[in-house]
Tab-separated table of C-alpha atoms and ligand atoms in Angstrom:
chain	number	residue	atom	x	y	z
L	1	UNK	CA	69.078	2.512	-13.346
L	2	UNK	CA	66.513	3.647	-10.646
L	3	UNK	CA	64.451	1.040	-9.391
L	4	UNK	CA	62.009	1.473	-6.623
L	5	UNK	CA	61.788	-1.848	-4.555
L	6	UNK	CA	58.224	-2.805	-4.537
L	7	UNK	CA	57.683	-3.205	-1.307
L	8	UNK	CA	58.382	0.997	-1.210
L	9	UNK	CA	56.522	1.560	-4.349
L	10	UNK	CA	53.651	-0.076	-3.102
L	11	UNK	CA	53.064	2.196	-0.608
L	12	UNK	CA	50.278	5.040	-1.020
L	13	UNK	CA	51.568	8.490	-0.231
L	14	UNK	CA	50.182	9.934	2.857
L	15	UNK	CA	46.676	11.204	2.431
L	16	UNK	CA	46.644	13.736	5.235
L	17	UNK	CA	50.343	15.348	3.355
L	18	UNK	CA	48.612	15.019	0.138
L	19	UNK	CA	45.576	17.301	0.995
L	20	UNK	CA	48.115	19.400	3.167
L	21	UNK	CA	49.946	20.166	-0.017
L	22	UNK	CA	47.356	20.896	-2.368
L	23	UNK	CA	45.946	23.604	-0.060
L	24	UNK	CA	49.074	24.936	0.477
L	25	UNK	CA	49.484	25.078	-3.503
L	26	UNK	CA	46.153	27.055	-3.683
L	27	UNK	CA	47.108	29.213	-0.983
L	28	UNK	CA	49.960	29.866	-3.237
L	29	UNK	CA	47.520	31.131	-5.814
L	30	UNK	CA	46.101	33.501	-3.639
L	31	UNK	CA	42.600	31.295	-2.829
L	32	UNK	CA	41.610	31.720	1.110
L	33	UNK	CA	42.033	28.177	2.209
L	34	UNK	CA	40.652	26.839	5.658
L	35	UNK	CA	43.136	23.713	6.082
L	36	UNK	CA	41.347	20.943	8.284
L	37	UNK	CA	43.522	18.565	6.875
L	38	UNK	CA	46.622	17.586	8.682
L	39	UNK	CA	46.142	16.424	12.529
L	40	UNK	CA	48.825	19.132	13.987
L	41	UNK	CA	48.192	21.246	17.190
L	42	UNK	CA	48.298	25.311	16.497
L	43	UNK	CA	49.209	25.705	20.061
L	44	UNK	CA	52.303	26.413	21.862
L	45	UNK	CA	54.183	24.010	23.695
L	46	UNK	CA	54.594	24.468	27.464
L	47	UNK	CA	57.706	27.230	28.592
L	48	UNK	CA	59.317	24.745	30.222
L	49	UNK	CA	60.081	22.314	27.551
L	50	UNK	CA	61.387	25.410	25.219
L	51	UNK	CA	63.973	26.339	28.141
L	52	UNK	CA	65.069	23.149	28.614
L	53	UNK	CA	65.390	23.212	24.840
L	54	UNK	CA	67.667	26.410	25.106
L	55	UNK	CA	69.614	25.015	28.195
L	56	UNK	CA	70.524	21.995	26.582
L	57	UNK	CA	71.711	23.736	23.500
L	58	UNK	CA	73.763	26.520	25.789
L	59	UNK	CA	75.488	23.340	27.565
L	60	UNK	CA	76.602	22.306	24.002
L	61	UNK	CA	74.543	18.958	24.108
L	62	UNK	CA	75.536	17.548	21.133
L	63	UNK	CA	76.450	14.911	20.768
L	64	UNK	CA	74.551	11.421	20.515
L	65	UNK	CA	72.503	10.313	23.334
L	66	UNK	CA	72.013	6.931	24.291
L	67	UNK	CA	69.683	4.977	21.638
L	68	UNK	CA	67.226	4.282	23.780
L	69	UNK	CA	66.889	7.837	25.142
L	70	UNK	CA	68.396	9.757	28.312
L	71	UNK	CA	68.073	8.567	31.270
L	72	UNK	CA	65.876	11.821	32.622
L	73	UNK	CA	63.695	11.016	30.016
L	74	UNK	CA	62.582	7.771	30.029
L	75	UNK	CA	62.005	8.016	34.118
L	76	UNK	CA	60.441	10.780	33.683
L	77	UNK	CA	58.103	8.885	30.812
L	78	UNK	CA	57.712	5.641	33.475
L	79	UNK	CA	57.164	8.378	36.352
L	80	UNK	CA	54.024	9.587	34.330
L	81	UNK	CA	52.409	5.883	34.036
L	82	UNK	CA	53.525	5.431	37.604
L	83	UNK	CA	51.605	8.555	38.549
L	84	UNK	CA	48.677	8.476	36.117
L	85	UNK	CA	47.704	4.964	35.968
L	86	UNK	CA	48.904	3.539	39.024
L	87	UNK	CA	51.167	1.107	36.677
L	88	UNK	CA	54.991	-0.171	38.284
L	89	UNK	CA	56.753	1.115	34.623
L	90	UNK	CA	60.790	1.566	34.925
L	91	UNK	CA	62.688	3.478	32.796
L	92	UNK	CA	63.540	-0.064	30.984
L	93	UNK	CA	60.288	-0.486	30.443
L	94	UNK	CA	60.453	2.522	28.007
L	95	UNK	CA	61.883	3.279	24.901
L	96	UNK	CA	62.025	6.774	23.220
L	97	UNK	CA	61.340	7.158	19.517
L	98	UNK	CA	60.492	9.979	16.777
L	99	UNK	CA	57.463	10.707	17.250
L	100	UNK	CA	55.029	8.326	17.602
L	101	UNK	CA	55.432	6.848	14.439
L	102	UNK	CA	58.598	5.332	15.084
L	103	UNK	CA	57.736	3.399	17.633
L	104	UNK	CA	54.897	2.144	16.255
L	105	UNK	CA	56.912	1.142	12.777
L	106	UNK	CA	59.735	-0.496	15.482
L	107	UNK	CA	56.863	-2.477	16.732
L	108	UNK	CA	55.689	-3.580	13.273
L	109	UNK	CA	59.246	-4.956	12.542
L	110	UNK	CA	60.143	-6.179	15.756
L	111	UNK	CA	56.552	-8.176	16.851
L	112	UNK	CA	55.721	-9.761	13.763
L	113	UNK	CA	56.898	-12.536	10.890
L	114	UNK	CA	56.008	-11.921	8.004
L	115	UNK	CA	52.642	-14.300	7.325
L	116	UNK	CA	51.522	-12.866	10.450
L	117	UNK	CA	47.956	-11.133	11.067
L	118	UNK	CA	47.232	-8.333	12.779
L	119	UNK	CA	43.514	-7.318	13.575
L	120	UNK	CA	42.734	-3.159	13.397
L	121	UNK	CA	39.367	-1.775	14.009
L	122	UNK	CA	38.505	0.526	11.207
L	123	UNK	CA	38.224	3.417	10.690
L	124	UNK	CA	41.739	3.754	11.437
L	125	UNK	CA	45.013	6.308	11.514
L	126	UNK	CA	46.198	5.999	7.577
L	127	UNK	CA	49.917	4.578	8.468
L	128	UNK	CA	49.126	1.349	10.374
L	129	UNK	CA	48.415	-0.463	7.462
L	130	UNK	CA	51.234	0.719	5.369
L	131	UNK	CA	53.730	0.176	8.387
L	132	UNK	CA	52.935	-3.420	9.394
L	133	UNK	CA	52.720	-4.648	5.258
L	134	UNK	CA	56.239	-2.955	5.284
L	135	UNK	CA	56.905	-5.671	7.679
L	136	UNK	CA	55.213	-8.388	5.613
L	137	UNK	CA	51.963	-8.602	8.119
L	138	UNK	CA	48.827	-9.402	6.422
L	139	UNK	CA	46.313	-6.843	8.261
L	140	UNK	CA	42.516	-7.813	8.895
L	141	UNK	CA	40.451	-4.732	8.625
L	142	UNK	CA	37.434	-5.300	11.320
L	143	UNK	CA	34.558	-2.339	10.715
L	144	UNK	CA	33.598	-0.972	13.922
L	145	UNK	CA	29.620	0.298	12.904
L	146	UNK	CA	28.562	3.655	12.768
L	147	UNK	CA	25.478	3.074	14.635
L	148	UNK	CA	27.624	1.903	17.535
L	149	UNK	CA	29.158	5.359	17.394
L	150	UNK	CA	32.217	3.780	15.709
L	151	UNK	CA	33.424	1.657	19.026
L	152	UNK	CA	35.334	-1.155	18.145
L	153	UNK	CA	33.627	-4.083	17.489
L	154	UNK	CA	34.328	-6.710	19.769
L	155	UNK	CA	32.403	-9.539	18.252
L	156	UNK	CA	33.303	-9.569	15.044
L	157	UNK	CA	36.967	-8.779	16.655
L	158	UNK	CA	36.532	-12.503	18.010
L	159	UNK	CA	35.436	-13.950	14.560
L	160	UNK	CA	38.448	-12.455	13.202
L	161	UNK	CA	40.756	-14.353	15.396
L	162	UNK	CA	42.709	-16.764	13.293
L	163	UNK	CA	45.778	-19.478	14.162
L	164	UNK	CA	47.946	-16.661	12.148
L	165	UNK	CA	46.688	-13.240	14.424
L	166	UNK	CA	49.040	-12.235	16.962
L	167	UNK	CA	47.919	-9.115	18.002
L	168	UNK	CA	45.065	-6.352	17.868
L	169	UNK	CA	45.852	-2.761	17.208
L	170	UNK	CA	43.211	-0.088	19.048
L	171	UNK	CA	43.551	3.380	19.309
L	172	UNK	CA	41.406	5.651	21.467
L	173	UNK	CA	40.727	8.371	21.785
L	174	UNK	CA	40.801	7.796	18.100
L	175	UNK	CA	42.217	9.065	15.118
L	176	UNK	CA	39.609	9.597	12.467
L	177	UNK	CA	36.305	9.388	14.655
L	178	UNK	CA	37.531	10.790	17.941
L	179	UNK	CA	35.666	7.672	19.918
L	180	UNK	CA	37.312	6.941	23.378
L	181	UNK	CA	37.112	3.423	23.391
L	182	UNK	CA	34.209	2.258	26.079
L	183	UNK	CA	36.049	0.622	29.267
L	184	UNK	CA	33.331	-2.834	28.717
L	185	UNK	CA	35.167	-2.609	25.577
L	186	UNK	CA	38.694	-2.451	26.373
L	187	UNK	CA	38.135	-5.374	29.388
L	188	UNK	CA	36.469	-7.531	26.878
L	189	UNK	CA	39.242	-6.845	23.993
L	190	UNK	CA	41.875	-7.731	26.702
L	191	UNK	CA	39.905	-10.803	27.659
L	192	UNK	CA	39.678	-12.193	24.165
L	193	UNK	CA	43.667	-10.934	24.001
L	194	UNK	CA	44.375	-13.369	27.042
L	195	UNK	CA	42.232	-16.081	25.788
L	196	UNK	CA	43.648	-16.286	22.446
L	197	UNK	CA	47.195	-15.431	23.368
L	198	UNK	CA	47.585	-11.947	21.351
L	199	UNK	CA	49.408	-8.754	21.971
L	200	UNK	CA	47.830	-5.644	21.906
L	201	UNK	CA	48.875	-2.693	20.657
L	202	UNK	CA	47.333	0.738	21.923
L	203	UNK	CA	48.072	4.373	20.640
L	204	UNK	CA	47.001	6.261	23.322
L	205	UNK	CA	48.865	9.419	21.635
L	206	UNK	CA	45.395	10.892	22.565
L	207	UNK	CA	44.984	9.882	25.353
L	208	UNK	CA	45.258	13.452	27.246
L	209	UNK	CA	43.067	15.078	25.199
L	210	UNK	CA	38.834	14.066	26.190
L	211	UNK	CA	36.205	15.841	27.029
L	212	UNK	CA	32.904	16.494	29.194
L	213	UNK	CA	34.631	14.322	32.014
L	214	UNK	CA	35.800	10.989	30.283
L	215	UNK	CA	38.831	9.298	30.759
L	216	UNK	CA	40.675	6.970	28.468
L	217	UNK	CA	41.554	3.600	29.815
L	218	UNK	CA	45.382	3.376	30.125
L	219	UNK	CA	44.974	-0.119	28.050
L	220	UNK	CA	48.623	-1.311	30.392
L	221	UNK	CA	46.826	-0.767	33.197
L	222	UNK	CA	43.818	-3.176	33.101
L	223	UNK	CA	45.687	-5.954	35.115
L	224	UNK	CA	49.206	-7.262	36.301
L	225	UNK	CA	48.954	-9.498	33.459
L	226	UNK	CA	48.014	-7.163	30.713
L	227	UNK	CA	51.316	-5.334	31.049
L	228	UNK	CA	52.583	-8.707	29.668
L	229	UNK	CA	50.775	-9.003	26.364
L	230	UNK	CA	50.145	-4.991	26.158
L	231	UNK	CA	52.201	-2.201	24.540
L	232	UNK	CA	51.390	1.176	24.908
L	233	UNK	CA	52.362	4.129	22.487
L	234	UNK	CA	52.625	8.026	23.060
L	235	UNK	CA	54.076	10.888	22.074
L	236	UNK	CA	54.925	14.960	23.124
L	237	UNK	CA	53.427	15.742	19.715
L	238	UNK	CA	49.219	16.245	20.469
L	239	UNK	CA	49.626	16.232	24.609
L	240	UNK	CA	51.982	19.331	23.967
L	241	UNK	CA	51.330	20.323	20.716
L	242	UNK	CA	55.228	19.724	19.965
L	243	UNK	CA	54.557	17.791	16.275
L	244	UNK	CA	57.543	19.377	14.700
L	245	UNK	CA	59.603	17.800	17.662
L	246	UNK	CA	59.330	14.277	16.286
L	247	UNK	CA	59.459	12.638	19.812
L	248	UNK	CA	57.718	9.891	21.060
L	249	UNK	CA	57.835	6.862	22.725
L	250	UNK	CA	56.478	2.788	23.698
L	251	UNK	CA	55.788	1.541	27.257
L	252	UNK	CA	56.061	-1.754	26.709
L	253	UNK	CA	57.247	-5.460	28.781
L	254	UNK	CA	61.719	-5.222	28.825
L	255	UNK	CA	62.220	-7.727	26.116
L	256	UNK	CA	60.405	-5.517	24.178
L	257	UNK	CA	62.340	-2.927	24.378
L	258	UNK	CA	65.812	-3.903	24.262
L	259	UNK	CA	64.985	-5.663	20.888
L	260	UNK	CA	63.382	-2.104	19.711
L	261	UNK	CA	66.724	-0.570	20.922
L	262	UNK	CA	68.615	-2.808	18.921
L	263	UNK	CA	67.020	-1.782	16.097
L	264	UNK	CA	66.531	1.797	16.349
L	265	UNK	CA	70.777	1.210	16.894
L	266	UNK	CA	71.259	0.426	13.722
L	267	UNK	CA	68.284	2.446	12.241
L	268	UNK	CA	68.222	6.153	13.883
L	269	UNK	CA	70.857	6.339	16.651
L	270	UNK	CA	67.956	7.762	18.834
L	271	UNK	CA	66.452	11.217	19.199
L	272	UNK	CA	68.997	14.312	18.853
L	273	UNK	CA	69.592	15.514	23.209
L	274	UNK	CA	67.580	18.888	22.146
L	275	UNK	CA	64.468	17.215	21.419
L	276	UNK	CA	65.209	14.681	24.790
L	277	UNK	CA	65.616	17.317	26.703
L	278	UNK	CA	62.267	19.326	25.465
L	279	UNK	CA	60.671	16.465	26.315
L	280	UNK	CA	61.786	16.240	29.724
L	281	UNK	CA	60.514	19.952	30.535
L	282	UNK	CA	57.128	19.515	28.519
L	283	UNK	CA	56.341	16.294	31.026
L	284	UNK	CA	56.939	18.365	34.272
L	285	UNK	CA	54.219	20.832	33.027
L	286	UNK	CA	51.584	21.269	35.639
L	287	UNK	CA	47.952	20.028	34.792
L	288	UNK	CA	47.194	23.205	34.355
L	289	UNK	CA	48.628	23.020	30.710
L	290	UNK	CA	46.847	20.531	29.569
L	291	UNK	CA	43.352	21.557	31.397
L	292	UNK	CA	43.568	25.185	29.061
L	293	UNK	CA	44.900	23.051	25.806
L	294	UNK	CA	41.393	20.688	26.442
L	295	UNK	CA	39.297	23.354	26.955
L	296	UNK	CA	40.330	25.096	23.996
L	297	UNK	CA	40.091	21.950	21.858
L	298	UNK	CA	36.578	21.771	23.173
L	299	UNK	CA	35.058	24.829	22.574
L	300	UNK	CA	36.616	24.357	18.923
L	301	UNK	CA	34.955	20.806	19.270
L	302	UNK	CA	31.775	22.537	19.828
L	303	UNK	CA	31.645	25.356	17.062
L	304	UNK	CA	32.863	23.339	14.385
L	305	UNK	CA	29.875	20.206	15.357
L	306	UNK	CA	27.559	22.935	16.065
L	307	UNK	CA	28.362	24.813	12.914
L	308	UNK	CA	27.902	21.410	10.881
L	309	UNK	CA	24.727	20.061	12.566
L	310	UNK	CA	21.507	19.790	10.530
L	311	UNK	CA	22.592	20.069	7.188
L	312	UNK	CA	20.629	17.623	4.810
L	313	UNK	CA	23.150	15.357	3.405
L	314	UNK	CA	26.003	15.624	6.013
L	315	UNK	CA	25.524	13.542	9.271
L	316	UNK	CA	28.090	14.529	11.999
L	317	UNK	CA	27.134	11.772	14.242
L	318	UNK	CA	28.522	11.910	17.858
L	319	UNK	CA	29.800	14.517	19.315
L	320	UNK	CA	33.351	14.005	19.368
L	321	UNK	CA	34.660	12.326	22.837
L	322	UNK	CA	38.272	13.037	22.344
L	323	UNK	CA	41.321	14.073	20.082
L	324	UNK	CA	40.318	16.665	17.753
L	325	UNK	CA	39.152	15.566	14.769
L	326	UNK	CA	35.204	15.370	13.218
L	327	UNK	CA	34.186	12.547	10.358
L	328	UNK	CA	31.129	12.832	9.537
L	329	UNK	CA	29.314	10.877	7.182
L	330	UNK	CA	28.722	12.401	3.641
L	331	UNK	CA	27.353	9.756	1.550
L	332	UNK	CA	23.598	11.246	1.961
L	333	UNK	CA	25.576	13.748	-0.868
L	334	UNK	CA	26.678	11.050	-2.928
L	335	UNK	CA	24.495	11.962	-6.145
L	336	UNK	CA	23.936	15.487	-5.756
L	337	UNK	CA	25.273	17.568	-8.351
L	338	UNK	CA	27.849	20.451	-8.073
L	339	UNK	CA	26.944	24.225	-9.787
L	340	UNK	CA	28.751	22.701	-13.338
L	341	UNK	CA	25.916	19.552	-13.027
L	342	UNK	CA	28.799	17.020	-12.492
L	343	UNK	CA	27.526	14.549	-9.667
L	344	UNK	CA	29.330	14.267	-6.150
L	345	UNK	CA	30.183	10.456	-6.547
L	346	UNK	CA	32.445	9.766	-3.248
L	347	UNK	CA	33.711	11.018	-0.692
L	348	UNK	CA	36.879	11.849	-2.752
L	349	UNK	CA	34.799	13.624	-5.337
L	350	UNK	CA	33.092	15.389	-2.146
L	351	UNK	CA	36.399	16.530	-0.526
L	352	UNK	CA	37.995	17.758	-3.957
L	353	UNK	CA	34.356	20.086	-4.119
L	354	UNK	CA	34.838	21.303	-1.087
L	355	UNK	CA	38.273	22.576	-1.321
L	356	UNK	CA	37.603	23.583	-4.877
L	357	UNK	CA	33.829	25.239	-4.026
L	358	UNK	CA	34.176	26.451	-0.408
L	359	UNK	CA	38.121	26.697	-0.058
L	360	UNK	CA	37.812	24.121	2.716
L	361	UNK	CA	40.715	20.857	3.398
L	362	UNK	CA	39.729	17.716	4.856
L	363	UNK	CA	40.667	14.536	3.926
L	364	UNK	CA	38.160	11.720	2.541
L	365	UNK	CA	37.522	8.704	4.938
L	366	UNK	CA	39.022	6.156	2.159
L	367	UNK	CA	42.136	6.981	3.548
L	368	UNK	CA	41.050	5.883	6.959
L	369	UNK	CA	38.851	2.999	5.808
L	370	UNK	CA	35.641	4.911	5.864
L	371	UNK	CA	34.330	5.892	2.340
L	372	UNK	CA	31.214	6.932	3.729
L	373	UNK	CA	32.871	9.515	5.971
L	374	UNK	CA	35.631	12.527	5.269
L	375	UNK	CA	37.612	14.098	8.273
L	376	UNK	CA	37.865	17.680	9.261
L	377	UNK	CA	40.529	18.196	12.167
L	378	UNK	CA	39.607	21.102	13.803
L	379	UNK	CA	42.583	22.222	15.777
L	380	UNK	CA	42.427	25.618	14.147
L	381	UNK	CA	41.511	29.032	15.610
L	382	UNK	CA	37.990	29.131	16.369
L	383	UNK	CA	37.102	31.884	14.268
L	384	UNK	CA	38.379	30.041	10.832
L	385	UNK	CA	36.163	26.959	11.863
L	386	UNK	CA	33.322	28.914	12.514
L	387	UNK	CA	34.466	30.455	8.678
L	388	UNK	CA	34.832	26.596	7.159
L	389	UNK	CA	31.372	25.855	8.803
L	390	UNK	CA	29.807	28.774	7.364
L	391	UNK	CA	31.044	27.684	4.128
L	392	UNK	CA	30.358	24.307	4.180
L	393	UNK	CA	26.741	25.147	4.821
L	394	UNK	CA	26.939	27.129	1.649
L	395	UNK	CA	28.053	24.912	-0.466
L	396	UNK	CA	25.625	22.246	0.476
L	397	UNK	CA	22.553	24.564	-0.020
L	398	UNK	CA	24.802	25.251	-3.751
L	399	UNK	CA	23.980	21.422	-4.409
L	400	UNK	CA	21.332	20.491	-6.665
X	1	PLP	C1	46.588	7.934	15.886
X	1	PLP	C2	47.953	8.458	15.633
X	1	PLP	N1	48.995	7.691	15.952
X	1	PLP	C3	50.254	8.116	15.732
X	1	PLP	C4	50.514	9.340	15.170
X	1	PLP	C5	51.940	9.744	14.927
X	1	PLP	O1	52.360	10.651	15.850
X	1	PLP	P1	53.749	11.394	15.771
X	1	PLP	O2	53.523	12.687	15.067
X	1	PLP	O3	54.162	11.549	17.199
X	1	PLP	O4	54.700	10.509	15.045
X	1	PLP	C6	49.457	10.171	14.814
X	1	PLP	C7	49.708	11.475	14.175
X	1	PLP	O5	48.881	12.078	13.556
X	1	PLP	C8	48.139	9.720	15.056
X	1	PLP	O6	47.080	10.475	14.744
């Protein structure tokens, strides 16, 4: 009687969950597992989101809040741009989702016809592609090169321009490679954008978290007239290490987001007044917050590249400019063979080894576009990276 429709049962599950749960399951057995799988904060969010969490809940909020979120909220959102990037946002220029996801899987269904191409620099986060074929968009994978320390390529961006792309999807600082997009970059992707009449789309849900004094490049805030053709997602989830939350949202031209609205009326009702009103006291935290939460990523940054620098057969590349995640490239492994003589083939085949051999989760770069690659998110307590370094070394030298 059960039938999944295809256009479900196409979809792969979730890598990053995948990995998540098989260490978990190993745990279970009693194995010491260092999980650098999932992209999740360990931190705390800031006090004053969890008391306007309690407050809320003391007034008895709850009931539904308006779809598009409350109105604290989304001026409080626009008040960020307006004080961050110098950009003239509104509260109706914003429209408050769960997590970041939603509002990037409104987008996909509200932007597009199906038939419709959308260009992604890869390596990419795993749920674009799934999201916008939900939507019946035909995506158009464009490599960015390693030896251009994974920046988006703009070039080959510009070949990929057809009369069916209508918009470009970036994502800096980036989820798998942690590369904050180069501003030369961004102005030329926005110029090609303007001259070939595209949209673009950019996840900026890292966009707090860089290091050794770089900046993003608010991607909305390039021009008056990239506001037009730009849409800009975030979320509370890495800024304030409030994942569990599920709140996020889109700062995007008004049209935009009353269409969004309309959908997320039918779809979700909007985000329960709790979770608003977390939201609310997480964006009033002082800089301060987000200063110790970079810091600490950093020196995590450092022991886990450190840690994994100048091993034969694993090449970690560039240091990591933002987010927190490493990919290195493991195909100089490809071939070697594990204690049992069975070869290392992928990086699958490498990943499975290492949680198997050294107890140690990370996800392969296939899921990203990357086979070359495998990801290690190290927002983990120092001392376990230092532990999944140590081991990782070890089971390299193991390799014949
Ligand atoms: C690049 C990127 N975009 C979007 C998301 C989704 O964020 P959220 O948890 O707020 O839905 C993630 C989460 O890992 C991500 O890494």
């Amino acid at each position: 009687v059960i039938r999944i429709a295809s256009r479900v049962a196409a979809i792969p599950e979730a890598a990053t969950f995948a990995l998540k749960a098989r260490a978990q399951a190993l745990r279970a057995q009693g194995r010491d597992v260092v999980d650098l799988s999932v992209g999740e904060p360990d931190g705390s969010p800031p006090e004053a989101a969890l008391a306007a969490a309690r407050e809320s809940l003391d007034r008895g909020e709850h009931r539904y809040a308006p779809v598009a979120g409350i109105p604290e909220l989304r001026e409080a959102i626009a008040a960020r741009y307006r004080r961050l990037h110098g950009i003239p946002a509104e509260p109706a220029n914003v429209l408050v989702t769960i997590g970041g996801k939603q509002a990037l899987h409104d987008l996909s269904l509200t932007l597009f016809e199906p038939g419709d191409e959308v260009l992604i620099p890869t390596p990419c986060w795993i749920s674009y592609v799934p999201q916008l074929e939900l939507a019946g968009v035909r995506v158009r994978c464009v490599p960015s090169r390693w030896e251009e320390g994974f920046q988006p390529d703009v070039d080959a961006l510009a070949a990929a321009v057809g009369p069916k792309t209508r918009a470009i999807y970036l994502n800096s600082p980036g989820n798998p490679t942690g590369v904050v997009l180069e501003a030369e970059r961004l102005h030329a992707i926005d110029r090609l954008a303007a001259e070939r009449g595209l949209l673009v789309v950019s996840d900026e849900i890292y966009g707090a978290i860089t290091y050794d004094g770089r900046r993003h490049p608010c991607a909305v805030a390039l021009s008056d007239d990239a506001r037009l053709r730009t849409i800009v997602v975030d979320a509370v989830s890495k800024t304030f290490a409030m994942a569990g939350w599920r709140l996020g949202w889109m700062l995007a031209p008004k049209s935009v987001i009353a269409a969004c609205s309309a959908l997320q009326g039918h779809v979700t009702s909007g985000v329960a007044p709790v979770v608003q009103r977390a939201a609310v006291g997480a964006l009033s935290a002082g800089p301060d917050y987000t200063a110790s939460l970079v810091d600490s990523y950093r020196q995590r940054r450092d022991a886990l590249y450190d840690g994994l620098s100048g091993l034969d057969g694993l090449d970690p590349g560039l240091r990591p400019m933002g987010a927190f995640y490493l990919f290195p490239r493991v195909d100089g492994l490809f071939g070697r063979r594990r204690l049992d003589g069975s070869p290392l083939k992928d990086a699958r085949g490498v990943a499975d080894w290492l949680l198997d051999s050294a107890g140690v989760a990370a996800i392969p770069g296939d899921a990203f576009g990357e086979p070359r690659c495998i990801r290690f998110s190290y927002a983990t307590d120092i001392d376990r990276l230092r532990t999944a370094a140590e081991r990782v070394r070890d089971a390299l030298n193991s390799l014949r």
